[in-house]
Tab-separated table of C-alpha atoms in Angstrom:
chain	number	residue	atom	x	y	z
J	1	MET	CA	-6.812	-8.559	-20.196
J	2	LEU	CA	-7.360	-11.088	-17.371
J	3	LEU	CA	-4.657	-9.340	-15.338
J	4	ARG	CA	-6.442	-5.995	-15.776
J	5	ILE	CA	-9.743	-7.573	-14.674
J	6	GLY	CA	-8.006	-9.109	-11.645
J	7	LEU	CA	-6.578	-5.729	-10.682
J	8	LEU	CA	-9.974	-4.087	-11.028
J	9	LEU	CA	-11.480	-6.783	-8.788
J	10	LEU	CA	-8.801	-5.926	-6.222
J	11	GLY	CA	-9.922	-2.323	-6.397
J	12	LEU	CA	-6.823	-1.090	-8.224
J	13	SER	CA	-7.475	1.299	-11.084
J	14	GLY	CA	-4.825	0.828	-13.712
J	15	PHE	CA	-1.672	-0.577	-12.164
J	16	PRO	CA	0.019	-0.397	-8.796
J	17	GLY	CA	1.647	2.956	-8.199
J	18	GLY	CA	-0.938	5.127	-9.926
J	19	GLY	CA	-3.388	5.367	-12.769
J	20	ALA	CA	-3.074	3.412	-15.978
J	21	ALA	CA	-0.747	5.910	-17.642
J	22	ALA	CA	1.500	6.281	-14.584
J	23	GLY	CA	1.735	2.525	-14.041
J	24	LEU	CA	2.576	1.315	-17.563
J	25	ASP	CA	6.249	0.906	-16.682
J	26	ALA	CA	5.877	0.342	-12.946
J	27	GLU	CA	7.652	-2.678	-11.507
J	28	TRP	CA	5.613	-4.614	-8.969
J	29	LEU	CA	5.084	-8.102	-7.542
J	30	LEU	CA	2.000	-10.273	-7.980
J	31	VAL	CA	1.457	-13.164	-5.575
J	32	ASP	CA	-1.161	-15.563	-6.942
J	33	THR	CA	-2.204	-17.672	-3.963
J	34	SER	CA	-4.400	-20.003	-6.032
J	35	GLN	CA	-1.584	-20.844	-8.485
J	36	LEU	CA	1.129	-20.599	-5.788
J	37	THR	CA	3.259	-18.304	-7.933
J	38	LEU	CA	5.040	-15.004	-7.407
J	39	SER	CA	5.523	-12.895	-10.540
J	40	VAL	CA	7.767	-9.898	-11.041
J	41	MET	CA	5.794	-7.525	-13.246
J	42	GLN	CA	6.726	-4.559	-15.436
J	43	GLY	CA	3.322	-2.964	-16.000
J	44	GLU	CA	1.308	-5.838	-17.501
J	45	THR	CA	4.395	-7.757	-18.646
J	46	VAL	CA	5.624	-10.749	-16.654
J	47	VAL	CA	9.390	-10.404	-16.120
J	48	ALA	CA	9.958	-13.476	-13.924
J	49	VAL	CA	7.822	-16.155	-12.281
J	50	TYR	CA	8.644	-18.186	-9.174
J	51	THR	CA	6.565	-21.345	-8.834
J	52	GLY	CA	5.951	-23.631	-5.891
J	53	ILE	CA	5.653	-20.865	-3.308
J	54	SER	CA	4.078	-21.522	0.087
J	55	ILE	CA	1.515	-19.382	1.874
J	56	GLY	CA	-0.188	-19.481	5.274
J	57	ARG	CA	-0.962	-22.974	6.472
J	58	ASP	CA	-4.614	-22.003	6.956
J	59	GLY	CA	-4.991	-20.314	3.563
J	60	THR	CA	-5.744	-16.680	2.805
J	61	THR	CA	-8.029	-14.000	4.160
J	62	ARG	CA	-9.154	-10.427	3.559
J	63	VAL	CA	-9.647	-10.024	7.323
J	64	LYS	CA	-6.431	-11.187	8.999
J	65	SER	CA	-6.123	-11.556	12.766
J	66	VAL	CA	-3.045	-12.133	14.869
J	67	GLY	CA	-2.178	-15.831	15.015
J	68	ASP	CA	-4.651	-17.000	12.352
J	69	ARG	CA	-1.866	-18.466	10.155
J	70	ARG	CA	-3.469	-16.970	7.035
J	71	THR	CA	-1.883	-14.871	4.303
J	72	PRO	CA	-3.551	-11.466	3.928
J	73	LEU	CA	-4.993	-10.569	0.537
J	74	GLY	CA	-4.540	-7.019	-0.690
J	75	SER	CA	-2.026	-4.467	-1.884
J	76	TYR	CA	1.074	-3.693	0.178
J	77	LYS	CA	4.447	-2.017	-0.189
J	78	LEU	CA	7.818	-3.667	0.187
J	79	ALA	CA	9.120	-1.899	3.294
J	80	ALA	CA	12.575	-3.440	3.746
J	81	ILE	CA	14.880	-6.263	2.684
J	82	ARG	CA	16.705	-8.047	5.503
J	83	ASP	CA	18.830	-11.093	6.112
J	84	SER	CA	17.136	-13.493	8.511
J	85	GLU	CA	18.617	-16.130	10.775
J	86	ARG	CA	15.453	-18.202	10.613
J	87	PHE	CA	14.307	-17.608	7.008
J	88	TYR	CA	17.569	-16.719	5.232
J	89	ARG	CA	16.165	-13.502	3.709
J	90	PHE	CA	13.042	-11.572	4.636
J	91	LEU	CA	11.283	-8.984	2.459
J	92	VAL	CA	9.157	-6.995	4.906
J	93	LEU	CA	5.679	-5.874	3.801
J	94	ASP	CA	3.915	-2.841	5.270
J	95	TYR	CA	1.107	-5.046	6.643
J	96	PRO	CA	-1.354	-4.062	7.955
J	97	SER	CA	-2.092	-1.456	5.319
J	98	LEU	CA	-3.945	1.688	6.267
J	99	GLY	CA	-6.945	0.235	4.407
J	100	ASP	CA	-6.758	-2.976	6.468
J	101	ALA	CA	-6.624	-0.928	9.667
J	102	THR	CA	-9.445	1.422	8.672
J	103	ARG	CA	-11.744	-1.472	7.772
J	104	ALA	CA	-10.861	-3.232	11.038
J	105	TYR	CA	-11.579	-0.070	13.039
J	106	HIS	CA	-14.962	0.479	11.370
J	107	SER	CA	-15.934	-3.158	11.992
J	108	GLY	CA	-14.947	-2.904	15.670
J	109	ARG	CA	-11.965	-5.265	15.394
J	110	ILE	CA	-9.403	-2.700	16.561
J	111	GLU	CA	-9.504	0.335	18.846
J	112	ALA	CA	-8.812	3.930	17.836
J	113	ALA	CA	-5.342	3.728	19.429
J	114	SER	CA	-4.357	0.804	17.184
J	115	LEU	CA	-5.619	2.625	14.114
J	116	ALA	CA	-3.650	5.722	15.120
J	117	ALA	CA	-0.465	3.689	15.663
J	118	ILE	CA	-0.798	2.011	12.261
J	119	ARG	CA	-1.577	5.342	10.564
J	120	SER	CA	1.421	6.991	12.249
J	121	ALA	CA	3.750	4.186	11.124
J	122	HIS	CA	2.586	4.538	7.517
J	123	GLU	CA	2.914	8.329	7.587
J	124	ARG	CA	6.480	8.031	8.925
J	125	GLY	CA	7.428	5.294	6.448
J	126	ARG	CA	7.912	2.725	9.212
J	127	GLN	CA	6.734	-0.845	9.586
J	128	PRO	CA	3.276	-0.913	11.239
J	129	PRO	CA	3.145	-2.346	14.751
J	130	ALA	CA	2.582	-6.107	15.000
J	131	SER	CA	1.077	-5.751	18.475
J	132	THR	CA	-2.483	-4.968	17.308
J	133	PRO	CA	-5.233	-7.589	16.862
J	134	LEU	CA	-4.383	-7.549	13.121
J	135	GLY	CA	-0.934	-9.017	13.730
J	136	GLY	CA	2.098	-8.196	11.643
J	137	HIS	CA	5.561	-9.322	10.600
J	138	ILE	CA	4.199	-10.360	7.215
J	139	GLY	CA	6.613	-10.686	4.331
J	140	ILE	CA	8.189	-12.785	1.625
J	141	HIS	CA	10.986	-15.038	2.815
J	142	GLY	CA	13.114	-18.084	2.122
J	143	ILE	CA	12.945	-21.432	3.896
J	144	GLY	CA	16.258	-20.998	5.710
J	145	THR	CA	17.381	-24.359	7.032
J	146	GLY	CA	13.822	-25.694	6.898
J	147	ASP	CA	12.888	-28.909	5.142
J	148	ALA	CA	12.636	-28.355	1.366
J	149	ARG	CA	10.246	-31.333	1.086
J	150	VAL	CA	7.785	-29.693	3.471
J	151	HIS	CA	8.027	-26.484	1.425
J	152	GLU	CA	7.308	-28.425	-1.779
J	153	ASP	CA	4.350	-30.348	-0.350
J	154	TYR	CA	2.557	-28.003	2.060
J	155	ASN	CA	1.581	-24.435	2.737
J	156	TRP	CA	3.458	-24.013	5.991
J	157	THR	CA	3.910	-20.353	6.915
J	158	ASP	CA	2.186	-18.382	9.664
J	159	GLY	CA	0.875	-15.929	7.036
J	160	CYS	CA	3.908	-15.004	4.969
J	161	VAL	CA	4.820	-15.996	1.416
J	162	ALA	CA	7.784	-18.387	1.230
J	163	LEU	CA	10.104	-19.209	-1.650
J	164	ALA	CA	13.017	-21.619	-1.879
J	165	ASN	CA	16.298	-19.975	-0.825
J	166	GLU	CA	17.574	-19.936	-4.420
J	167	GLN	CA	14.372	-18.216	-5.533
J	168	ILE	CA	14.557	-15.570	-2.811
J	169	ASP	CA	18.186	-14.863	-3.784
J	170	ASP	CA	17.088	-14.216	-7.361
J	171	LEU	CA	14.087	-12.154	-6.243
J	172	VAL	CA	16.195	-9.921	-3.989
J	173	GLY	CA	18.176	-8.881	-7.063
J	174	ARG	CA	14.944	-7.735	-8.760
J	175	VAL	CA	13.197	-5.764	-6.006
J	176	ARG	CA	13.577	-2.562	-4.033
J	177	PRO	CA	11.794	-1.018	-1.056
J	178	GLY	CA	8.682	0.873	-2.067
J	179	MET	CA	7.563	-1.634	-4.706
J	180	THR	CA	3.906	-2.617	-4.667
J	181	VAL	CA	3.109	-6.227	-3.775
J	182	VAL	CA	-0.370	-7.439	-4.705
J	183	ILE	CA	-1.477	-10.647	-2.994
J	184	ARG	CA	-4.588	-12.159	-4.539
């Protein structure tokens, strides 16, 4: 019940991927930035939980800007899964979402050209440009060769969600591009 209330507060009717009936079996990811957990969900059922995640060193935000070192809150899609020299593995999110871009345009934070570029990327199934004032290159990644003690003690990313390398290995086996990722 609390999960359903949380989803309604995020503006999601039912579950990610559609209405309540369509989403009952949908697999999706829930990042809880207050509990510092990432959960793999099957509808309302928790399939796996990764604890001790790290988020942006300056917290979270609904209104992300390039370089603010904050993790964006909202609903995104997993766009791609890549190996990363720096972070070991990188699960690319389709940030900024079209909703993020539309709100930013209406508040005067981005120009029409930036909105059009973000819209075009989403329509073509490509990663949105990171060159707008909203930033980009947001995802879920490992710590690579970084210091595990820093990861355990601090939120250290520039806006991404980080897991220990062993956790990201396990997560990669459970996800696929197109999955919804809710960050709250």
